[in-house]
mmCIF file of C-alpha atoms in Angstrom:
data_model
loop_
_atom_site.group_PDB
_atom_site.id
_atom_site.type_symbol
_atom_site.label_atom_id
_atom_site.label_comp_id
_atom_site.label_asym_id
_atom_site.label_seq_id
_atom_site.Cartn_x
_atom_site.Cartn_y
_atom_site.Cartn_z
ATOM 1 C CA MET A 1 50.699 44.968 23.887
ATOM 2 C CA ASN A 2 48.749 46.170 20.844
ATOM 3 C CA SER A 3 51.722 45.275 18.670
ATOM 4 C CA SER A 4 51.778 41.787 20.167
ATOM 5 C CA ARG A 5 48.079 41.290 19.508
ATOM 6 C CA HIS A 6 48.529 42.500 15.918
ATOM 7 C CA LEU A 7 51.322 39.995 15.316
ATOM 8 C CA THR A 8 49.216 37.208 16.833
ATOM 9 C CA ARG A 9 46.284 38.064 14.591
ATOM 10 C CA LEU A 10 48.573 38.315 11.559
ATOM 11 C CA ALA A 11 50.086 34.934 12.330
ATOM 12 C CA ALA A 12 46.611 33.431 12.707
ATOM 13 C CA ALA A 13 45.521 34.958 9.421
ATOM 14 C CA LEU A 14 48.604 33.653 7.622
ATOM 15 C CA ALA A 15 48.013 30.222 9.134
ATOM 16 C CA GLY A 16 44.445 30.347 7.853
ATOM 17 C CA VAL A 17 45.665 31.245 4.354
ATOM 18 C CA ALA A 18 48.127 28.354 4.503
ATOM 19 C CA VAL A 19 45.361 25.940 5.494
ATOM 20 C CA VAL A 20 43.156 27.150 2.644
ATOM 21 C CA SER A 21 46.076 26.875 0.203
ATOM 22 C CA LEU A 22 46.843 23.365 1.335
ATOM 23 C CA SER A 23 43.189 22.454 1.029
ATOM 24 C CA LEU A 24 43.003 23.812 -2.522
ATOM 25 C CA SER A 25 46.214 22.094 -3.591
ATOM 26 C CA ALA A 26 44.945 18.854 -2.064
ATOM 27 C CA GLN A 27 41.807 19.142 -4.151
ATOM 28 C CA ALA A 28 43.714 19.737 -7.381
ATOM 29 C CA ARG A 29 44.647 16.449 -9.032
ATOM 30 C CA GLU A 30 46.815 15.434 -11.976
ATOM 31 C CA LEU A 31 46.298 12.176 -13.858
ATOM 32 C CA SER A 32 48.898 10.627 -16.123
ATOM 33 C CA VAL A 33 47.738 9.839 -19.676
ATOM 34 C CA SER A 34 49.701 7.455 -21.887
ATOM 35 C CA THR A 35 49.662 7.532 -25.669
ATOM 36 C CA VAL A 36 51.833 5.827 -28.264
ATOM 37 C CA LEU A 37 52.257 8.752 -30.656
ATOM 38 C CA SER A 38 53.044 12.423 -30.056
ATOM 39 C CA ASP A 39 50.874 15.380 -30.975
ATOM 40 C CA ALA A 40 52.494 15.464 -34.410
ATOM 41 C CA PHE A 41 49.920 12.756 -35.153
ATOM 42 C CA PRO A 42 46.096 12.837 -34.778
ATOM 43 C CA TRP A 43 46.409 10.164 -32.065
ATOM 44 C CA GLY A 44 48.567 12.388 -29.864
ATOM 45 C CA GLN A 45 46.389 15.391 -30.679
ATOM 46 C CA ALA A 46 43.369 13.483 -29.359
ATOM 47 C CA ALA A 47 45.059 13.061 -25.975
ATOM 48 C CA GLU A 48 46.123 16.711 -25.874
ATOM 49 C CA LYS A 49 42.586 17.831 -26.775
ATOM 50 C CA TRP A 50 41.213 15.728 -23.924
ATOM 51 C CA ALA A 51 43.680 17.293 -21.505
ATOM 52 C CA GLU A 52 42.866 20.786 -22.762
ATOM 53 C CA LEU A 53 39.111 20.325 -22.328
ATOM 54 C CA VAL A 54 39.475 18.818 -18.839
ATOM 55 C CA ALA A 55 41.731 21.630 -17.636
ATOM 56 C CA GLU A 56 39.350 24.282 -18.968
ATOM 57 C CA ARG A 57 36.194 22.758 -17.524
ATOM 58 C CA SER A 58 37.642 21.923 -14.100
ATOM 59 C CA ASP A 59 39.319 25.335 -13.722
ATOM 60 C CA GLY A 60 42.578 23.474 -13.244
ATOM 61 C CA GLU A 61 41.320 21.375 -10.329
ATOM 62 C CA LEU A 62 41.634 18.220 -12.453
ATOM 63 C CA THR A 63 44.400 18.038 -15.033
ATOM 64 C CA LEU A 64 45.690 15.414 -17.424
ATOM 65 C CA ARG A 65 49.404 15.189 -18.170
ATOM 66 C CA VAL A 66 50.051 13.455 -21.476
ATOM 67 C CA TYR A 67 53.082 11.172 -21.818
ATOM 68 C CA PRO A 68 53.556 10.381 -25.534
ATOM 69 C CA ASN A 69 55.756 7.836 -27.299
ATOM 70 C CA SER A 70 54.902 5.029 -24.847
ATOM 71 C CA GLN A 71 57.402 6.528 -22.408
ATOM 72 C CA LEU A 72 55.519 5.255 -19.344
ATOM 73 C CA VAL A 73 56.084 1.672 -20.547
ATOM 74 C CA ASN A 74 59.632 2.147 -21.859
ATOM 75 C CA GLY A 75 58.499 2.111 -25.485
ATOM 76 C CA ASP A 76 56.653 -1.220 -25.282
ATOM 77 C CA GLN A 77 53.218 -0.192 -26.507
ATOM 78 C CA THR A 78 51.661 -3.622 -25.895
ATOM 79 C CA ARG A 79 52.265 -3.180 -22.123
ATOM 80 C CA GLU A 80 50.165 -0.025 -21.915
ATOM 81 C CA PHE A 81 46.889 -1.705 -20.966
ATOM 82 C CA SER A 82 48.502 -3.873 -18.291
ATOM 83 C CA ALA A 83 50.218 -0.814 -16.819
ATOM 84 C CA MET A 84 46.936 1.079 -16.721
ATOM 85 C CA ARG A 85 45.070 -1.863 -15.220
ATOM 86 C CA SER A 86 47.671 -2.198 -12.455
ATOM 87 C CA GLY A 87 47.600 1.535 -11.705
ATOM 88 C CA LEU A 88 51.056 2.463 -13.014
ATOM 89 C CA ILE A 89 49.212 4.616 -15.570
ATOM 90 C CA ASP A 90 46.081 6.561 -14.611
ATOM 91 C CA ALA A 91 44.571 6.878 -18.079
ATOM 92 C CA ALA A 92 45.330 6.405 -21.766
ATOM 93 C CA VAL A 93 44.217 7.053 -25.298
ATOM 94 C CA GLY A 94 45.086 3.641 -26.644
ATOM 95 C CA SER A 95 44.876 1.398 -29.670
ATOM 96 C CA THR A 96 42.562 -1.597 -29.913
ATOM 97 C CA ILE A 97 45.525 -3.441 -31.457
ATOM 98 C CA ASN A 98 47.939 -2.713 -28.624
ATOM 99 C CA TRP A 99 45.389 -3.619 -25.946
ATOM 100 C CA SER A 100 44.167 -6.798 -27.670
ATOM 101 C CA PRO A 101 46.706 -9.145 -25.973
ATOM 102 C CA GLN A 102 44.949 -8.365 -22.666
ATOM 103 C CA VAL A 103 41.426 -7.881 -24.089
ATOM 104 C CA PRO A 104 40.879 -10.537 -26.797
ATOM 105 C CA GLU A 105 37.518 -9.037 -27.761
ATOM 106 C CA LEU A 106 39.387 -6.045 -29.224
ATOM 107 C CA ASN A 107 40.672 -8.338 -31.987
ATOM 108 C CA LEU A 108 37.245 -7.809 -33.552
ATOM 109 C CA PHE A 109 38.649 -4.710 -35.251
ATOM 110 C CA SER A 110 41.745 -6.558 -36.474
ATOM 111 C CA LEU A 111 39.872 -9.330 -38.287
ATOM 112 C CA PRO A 112 41.154 -8.928 -41.854
ATOM 113 C CA PHE A 113 38.697 -7.377 -44.328
ATOM 114 C CA PHE A 114 35.826 -7.589 -41.821
ATOM 115 C CA MET A 115 34.809 -3.901 -41.837
ATOM 116 C CA ALA A 116 34.612 -2.621 -45.381
ATOM 117 C CA ASP A 117 34.379 1.122 -44.816
ATOM 118 C CA LEU A 118 33.970 3.923 -42.299
ATOM 119 C CA ASP A 119 30.206 3.441 -42.153
ATOM 120 C CA ALA A 120 30.807 -0.131 -41.018
ATOM 121 C CA VAL A 121 33.277 0.999 -38.361
ATOM 122 C CA ASP A 122 30.845 3.611 -37.054
ATOM 123 C CA ALA A 123 28.021 1.070 -36.982
ATOM 124 C CA VAL A 124 30.132 -1.268 -34.825
ATOM 125 C CA THR A 125 31.573 1.310 -32.407
ATOM 126 C CA GLY A 126 28.168 2.948 -32.040
ATOM 127 C CA GLY A 127 26.189 -0.288 -31.852
ATOM 128 C CA ALA A 128 25.655 -3.343 -29.696
ATOM 129 C CA ALA A 129 29.081 -4.784 -30.511
ATOM 130 C CA GLY A 130 30.758 -1.556 -29.392
ATOM 131 C CA GLU A 131 28.950 -1.755 -26.054
ATOM 132 C CA MET A 132 30.046 -5.376 -25.660
ATOM 133 C CA VAL A 133 33.649 -4.407 -26.357
ATOM 134 C CA PHE A 134 33.474 -1.623 -23.752
ATOM 135 C CA ASP A 135 32.013 -4.123 -21.253
ATOM 136 C CA ALA A 136 34.949 -6.446 -21.967
ATOM 137 C CA ILE A 137 37.434 -3.643 -21.278
ATOM 138 C CA GLU A 138 35.682 -2.658 -18.048
ATOM 139 C CA SER A 139 35.610 -6.257 -16.827
ATOM 140 C CA ARG A 140 39.409 -6.115 -16.785
ATOM 141 C CA GLY A 141 39.754 -3.148 -14.452
ATOM 142 C CA VAL A 142 39.762 -0.268 -16.930
ATOM 143 C CA VAL A 143 36.853 2.110 -17.598
ATOM 144 C CA PRO A 144 36.399 2.990 -21.304
ATOM 145 C CA LEU A 145 34.940 6.447 -21.936
ATOM 146 C CA ALA A 146 34.938 7.208 -25.656
ATOM 147 C CA TRP A 147 36.118 6.198 -29.123
ATOM 148 C CA GLY A 148 38.751 7.882 -31.262
ATOM 149 C CA GLU A 149 40.328 6.857 -34.553
ATOM 150 C CA ASN A 150 43.695 5.730 -35.835
ATOM 151 C CA GLY A 151 42.078 4.702 -39.120
ATOM 152 C CA PHE A 152 42.257 1.991 -41.744
ATOM 153 C CA ARG A 153 45.708 0.485 -42.056
ATOM 154 C CA GLN A 154 47.395 0.417 -45.458
ATOM 155 C CA LEU A 155 50.341 -1.641 -46.689
ATOM 156 C CA SER A 156 53.693 -0.280 -47.862
ATOM 157 C CA ASN A 157 56.893 -1.940 -49.014
ATOM 158 C CA SER A 158 60.196 -1.316 -50.755
ATOM 159 C CA SER A 159 60.024 -4.090 -53.381
ATOM 160 C CA GLY A 160 57.200 -3.247 -55.770
ATOM 161 C CA PRO A 161 53.439 -2.792 -56.222
ATOM 162 C CA ILE A 162 51.220 -5.252 -54.337
ATOM 163 C CA ASP A 163 47.800 -5.997 -55.829
ATOM 164 C CA GLU A 164 47.457 -9.750 -55.185
ATOM 165 C CA PRO A 165 48.400 -12.091 -52.327
ATOM 166 C CA ALA A 166 51.234 -13.644 -54.364
ATOM 167 C CA ASP A 167 53.030 -10.288 -54.310
ATOM 168 C CA LEU A 168 53.536 -10.729 -50.562
ATOM 169 C CA ASP A 169 55.309 -14.080 -50.861
ATOM 170 C CA GLY A 170 58.390 -14.052 -48.635
ATOM 171 C CA LEU A 171 58.290 -10.343 -47.843
ATOM 172 C CA LYS A 172 59.284 -9.409 -44.296
ATOM 173 C CA ILE A 173 56.496 -7.192 -42.992
ATOM 174 C CA ARG A 174 56.810 -5.371 -39.675
ATOM 175 C CA VAL A 175 53.740 -5.985 -37.506
ATOM 176 C CA VAL A 176 52.748 -5.073 -33.942
ATOM 177 C CA GLY A 177 52.880 -7.650 -31.153
ATOM 178 C CA SER A 178 49.528 -9.277 -31.867
ATOM 179 C CA PRO A 179 49.205 -12.960 -32.815
ATOM 180 C CA LEU A 180 46.306 -12.087 -35.126
ATOM 181 C CA PHE A 181 48.615 -9.947 -37.256
ATOM 182 C CA GLN A 182 51.115 -12.779 -37.390
ATOM 183 C CA ASP A 183 48.403 -15.157 -38.591
ATOM 184 C CA THR A 184 47.015 -12.711 -41.159
ATOM 185 C CA PHE A 185 50.327 -12.052 -42.891
ATOM 186 C CA THR A 186 51.355 -15.692 -42.684
ATOM 187 C CA ALA A 187 48.107 -16.607 -44.470
ATOM 188 C CA LEU A 188 49.023 -14.101 -47.176
ATOM 189 C CA GLY A 189 52.434 -15.731 -47.681
ATOM 190 C CA ALA A 190 54.473 -12.996 -46.035
ATOM 191 C CA ASN A 191 57.027 -13.278 -43.244
ATOM 192 C CA PRO A 192 55.573 -11.160 -40.399
ATOM 193 C CA THR A 193 58.174 -9.672 -38.077
ATOM 194 C CA GLN A 194 56.969 -8.319 -34.737
ATOM 195 C CA MET A 195 58.632 -5.159 -33.410
ATOM 196 C CA SER A 196 57.712 -1.936 -31.633
ATOM 197 C CA TRP A 197 57.256 1.245 -33.626
ATOM 198 C CA ALA A 198 60.447 2.605 -32.056
ATOM 199 C CA ASP A 199 62.365 -0.216 -33.727
ATOM 200 C CA ALA A 200 60.402 -0.222 -36.980
ATOM 201 C CA LYS A 201 61.866 2.810 -38.763
ATOM 202 C CA PRO A 202 65.506 1.757 -38.224
ATOM 203 C CA ALA A 203 64.610 -1.737 -39.505
ATOM 204 C CA LEU A 204 62.980 -0.259 -42.603
ATOM 205 C CA THR A 205 65.975 2.014 -43.148
ATOM 206 C CA THR A 206 68.465 -0.854 -43.112
ATOM 207 C CA GLY A 207 66.231 -3.201 -45.103
ATOM 208 C CA ALA A 208 65.927 -5.635 -42.197
ATOM 209 C CA VAL A 209 62.224 -5.632 -43.056
ATOM 210 C CA ASP A 210 60.663 -5.011 -46.467
ATOM 211 C CA GLY A 211 57.418 -3.380 -45.475
ATOM 212 C CA GLN A 212 54.959 -2.272 -42.826
ATOM 213 C CA GLU A 213 51.283 -1.448 -42.376
ATOM 214 C CA ASN A 214 49.898 1.729 -40.832
ATOM 215 C CA PRO A 215 47.233 4.387 -41.354
ATOM 216 C CA LEU A 216 47.902 7.147 -43.893
ATOM 217 C CA SER A 217 48.350 9.678 -41.075
ATOM 218 C CA VAL A 218 51.291 7.696 -39.683
ATOM 219 C CA PHE A 219 52.796 7.065 -43.140
ATOM 220 C CA ASP A 220 52.543 10.777 -43.927
ATOM 221 C CA VAL A 221 53.702 12.389 -40.663
ATOM 222 C CA ALA A 222 56.471 9.850 -39.997
ATOM 223 C CA ARG A 223 57.608 10.208 -43.645
ATOM 224 C CA ILE A 224 57.834 6.469 -44.074
ATOM 225 C CA ASP A 225 58.549 7.051 -47.769
ATOM 226 C CA GLN A 226 61.961 8.360 -46.712
ATOM 227 C CA VAL A 227 63.003 4.923 -45.433
ATOM 228 C CA GLY A 228 62.578 3.116 -48.746
ATOM 229 C CA GLN A 229 58.820 2.571 -48.634
ATOM 230 C CA GLU A 230 58.155 3.577 -52.239
ATOM 231 C CA TYR A 231 55.045 1.444 -52.809
ATOM 232 C CA LEU A 232 51.740 1.838 -51.007
ATOM 233 C CA THR A 233 48.654 -0.353 -51.373
ATOM 234 C CA LEU A 234 45.291 1.017 -50.240
ATOM 235 C CA TRP A 235 43.504 -2.120 -49.076
ATOM 236 C CA ASN A 236 41.651 -1.092 -45.890
ATOM 237 C CA TYR A 237 42.300 -4.527 -44.460
ATOM 238 C CA MET A 238 41.515 -3.534 -40.858
ATOM 239 C CA ASN A 239 40.637 -0.499 -38.774
ATOM 240 C CA ASP A 240 42.138 0.614 -35.481
ATOM 241 C CA PRO A 241 39.757 2.657 -33.318
ATOM 242 C CA LEU A 242 41.284 4.427 -30.347
ATOM 243 C CA VAL A 243 39.835 4.173 -26.856
ATOM 244 C CA PHE A 244 39.882 6.850 -24.147
ATOM 245 C CA ALA A 245 40.033 5.037 -20.811
ATOM 246 C CA VAL A 246 40.813 5.379 -17.094
ATOM 247 C CA ASN A 247 42.059 2.961 -14.444
ATOM 248 C CA GLN A 248 39.120 1.599 -12.407
ATOM 249 C CA GLN A 249 40.491 2.619 -8.989
ATOM 250 C CA VAL A 250 41.252 6.116 -10.226
ATOM 251 C CA TRP A 251 37.735 6.329 -11.646
ATOM 252 C CA ASP A 252 36.211 5.172 -8.350
ATOM 253 C CA SER A 253 38.181 7.843 -6.472
ATOM 254 C CA LEU A 254 36.683 10.667 -8.539
ATOM 255 C CA SER A 255 33.511 12.528 -7.661
ATOM 256 C CA GLU A 256 30.433 12.080 -9.815
ATOM 257 C CA GLU A 257 30.992 15.578 -11.195
ATOM 258 C CA GLU A 258 34.600 14.777 -12.121
ATOM 259 C CA ARG A 259 33.574 11.531 -13.817
ATOM 260 C CA THR A 260 30.981 13.315 -15.904
ATOM 261 C CA LEU A 261 33.490 15.996 -16.838
ATOM 262 C CA LEU A 262 36.133 13.436 -17.780
ATOM 263 C CA ARG A 263 33.722 11.357 -19.891
ATOM 264 C CA ASP A 264 32.143 14.341 -21.649
ATOM 265 C CA ALA A 265 35.573 15.764 -22.474
ATOM 266 C CA ALA A 266 36.723 12.371 -23.813
ATOM 267 C CA GLU A 267 33.649 12.050 -26.021
ATOM 268 C CA GLU A 268 34.128 15.556 -27.383
ATOM 269 C CA ALA A 269 37.859 15.056 -27.970
ATOM 270 C CA GLY A 270 37.179 11.715 -29.667
ATOM 271 C CA ALA A 271 34.524 13.124 -31.992
ATOM 272 C CA TRP A 272 36.807 16.054 -32.837
ATOM 273 C CA GLU A 273 39.739 13.769 -33.618
ATOM 274 C CA ILE A 274 37.673 11.335 -35.715
ATOM 275 C CA GLU A 275 36.327 14.167 -37.872
ATOM 276 C CA MET A 276 39.779 15.731 -38.269
ATOM 277 C CA THR A 277 41.454 12.436 -39.160
ATOM 278 C CA ARG A 278 38.908 11.674 -41.862
ATOM 279 C CA GLU A 279 38.925 15.166 -43.331
ATOM 280 C CA GLU A 280 42.711 15.136 -43.646
ATOM 281 C CA GLU A 281 42.984 11.764 -45.461
ATOM 282 C CA PRO A 282 42.553 13.026 -49.073
ATOM 283 C CA GLU A 283 45.134 15.750 -48.517
ATOM 284 C CA ARG A 284 47.549 13.262 -46.950
ATOM 285 C CA LEU A 285 47.165 10.844 -49.859
ATOM 286 C CA ALA A 286 47.813 13.646 -52.360
ATOM 287 C CA ALA A 287 50.959 14.670 -50.451
ATOM 288 C CA ILE A 288 52.202 11.078 -50.390
ATOM 289 C CA LYS A 289 51.720 10.755 -54.156
ATOM 290 C CA GLU A 290 53.497 14.072 -54.742
ATOM 291 C CA ARG A 291 56.522 12.685 -52.916
ATOM 292 C CA GLY A 292 56.824 10.003 -55.561
ATOM 293 C CA VAL A 293 55.192 7.051 -53.806
ATOM 294 C CA THR A 294 53.499 4.584 -56.168
ATOM 295 C CA VAL A 295 49.957 4.099 -54.861
ATOM 296 C CA THR A 296 47.962 0.980 -55.784
ATOM 297 C CA GLU A 297 44.193 0.874 -55.302
ATOM 298 C CA LEU A 298 42.489 -2.525 -55.512
ATOM 299 C CA ASP A 299 39.511 -3.231 -57.727
ATOM 300 C CA GLU A 300 36.761 -5.532 -56.434
ATOM 301 C CA THR A 301 38.275 -8.703 -57.928
ATOM 302 C CA GLN A 302 41.681 -7.957 -56.432
ATOM 303 C CA HIS A 303 40.095 -7.127 -53.084
ATOM 304 C CA GLN A 304 38.186 -10.420 -53.031
ATOM 305 C CA ALA A 305 41.399 -12.352 -53.636
ATOM 306 C CA PHE A 306 42.791 -10.991 -50.367
ATOM 307 C CA VAL A 307 39.493 -11.726 -48.602
ATOM 308 C CA ALA A 308 39.599 -15.340 -49.769
ATOM 309 C CA ALA A 309 43.239 -15.743 -48.749
ATOM 310 C CA THR A 310 42.462 -14.753 -45.158
ATOM 311 C CA GLU A 311 39.250 -16.724 -44.574
ATOM 312 C CA SER A 312 41.134 -19.279 -42.475
ATOM 313 C CA VAL A 313 42.147 -16.467 -40.103
ATOM 314 C CA HIS A 314 38.482 -15.678 -39.448
ATOM 315 C CA ASP A 315 37.732 -19.340 -38.747
ATOM 316 C CA GLU A 316 40.561 -19.544 -36.237
ATOM 317 C CA TRP A 317 39.981 -16.224 -34.469
ATOM 318 C CA MET A 318 36.206 -15.959 -34.180
ATOM 319 C CA PRO A 319 36.093 -18.310 -31.149
ATOM 320 C CA ARG A 320 38.906 -16.374 -29.465
ATOM 321 C CA ILE A 321 37.171 -13.038 -29.962
ATOM 322 C CA GLY A 322 33.763 -14.438 -29.104
ATOM 323 C CA SER A 323 31.250 -15.467 -31.756
ATOM 324 C CA GLU A 324 28.548 -13.442 -29.974
ATOM 325 C CA ILE A 325 30.491 -10.183 -30.437
ATOM 326 C CA VAL A 326 31.350 -11.000 -34.062
ATOM 327 C CA GLU A 327 27.711 -11.747 -34.855
ATOM 328 C CA ALA A 328 26.612 -8.572 -33.077
ATOM 329 C CA ALA A 329 29.082 -6.603 -35.199
ATOM 330 C CA ARG A 330 27.701 -8.185 -38.376
ATOM 331 C CA ALA A 331 24.185 -7.228 -37.300
ATOM 332 C CA ASP A 332 25.331 -3.676 -36.520
ATOM 333 C CA MET A 333 26.894 -3.334 -39.978
ATOM 334 C CA GLN A 334 23.748 -4.646 -41.644
ATOM 335 C CA GLY A 335 21.609 -2.195 -39.715
ATOM 336 C CA GLU A 336 19.701 -4.882 -37.844
#
């Protein structure tokens, strides 16, 4: 009889442990995070840093699983925002360029030669225009949490040095799937060719395209010089901030504590990645030069020639972006 009671109590205790275990596992939650580049690049490192901070601060109750190389959208980086908005992806560290087809206001950052330097970028992302851009993202079912940085995009090619618009005449330049990029390079006399990054390196290798544009971090880590890109022009023609964001329904399902944790971790990861990316640029440029790449830096007259050649792009795109946001960005940059 005593033995029977002992077994009954043991069974009850084990059942209680099982209930507690199930309860704990039910509380633990994993969110999928999409990113275009792996952690070999600052972009991917930003996502991994976010995941690391969230796991630490939630004691593993909330975790982020990073899926790099656009694998959740079969390599089509321009579908990332739509997939997150629809709930196929829980969260992302994404590019303003890649999300701009669904959020036209993000084209603000792709206006050619609009933001002259990092101070201008910081003034916009940290100012009224940045808030307006975040509002635009949120109005489309995605909650933006923090900024990161992919950096100013520079131009490379396999034909020769480029220091004036005429040097681009007829060159096939790989661009992302954004109509604004098509219009910018068409205005400069080039032949823009849209393709995903997965297809870009093979196209550069075979000579199907003559050039491409990307931040120094991508040029350096991806060793773009090894696929015939022997000439690099530093022209800072546009900047590509990254955005840490979460699907609206996922966000609504989180507790207030979890939301605060997720946002704080995103802001910290973003600030960390921005600082790292900027600190590494001089070293990256030196490494690129050491590998034999011819680097062209524009003087003010040369720079203004490119500005003048793309004025028509501003006229066409300002209404699409929203003149209010563009004017707010100008005021931010002027410190008004």
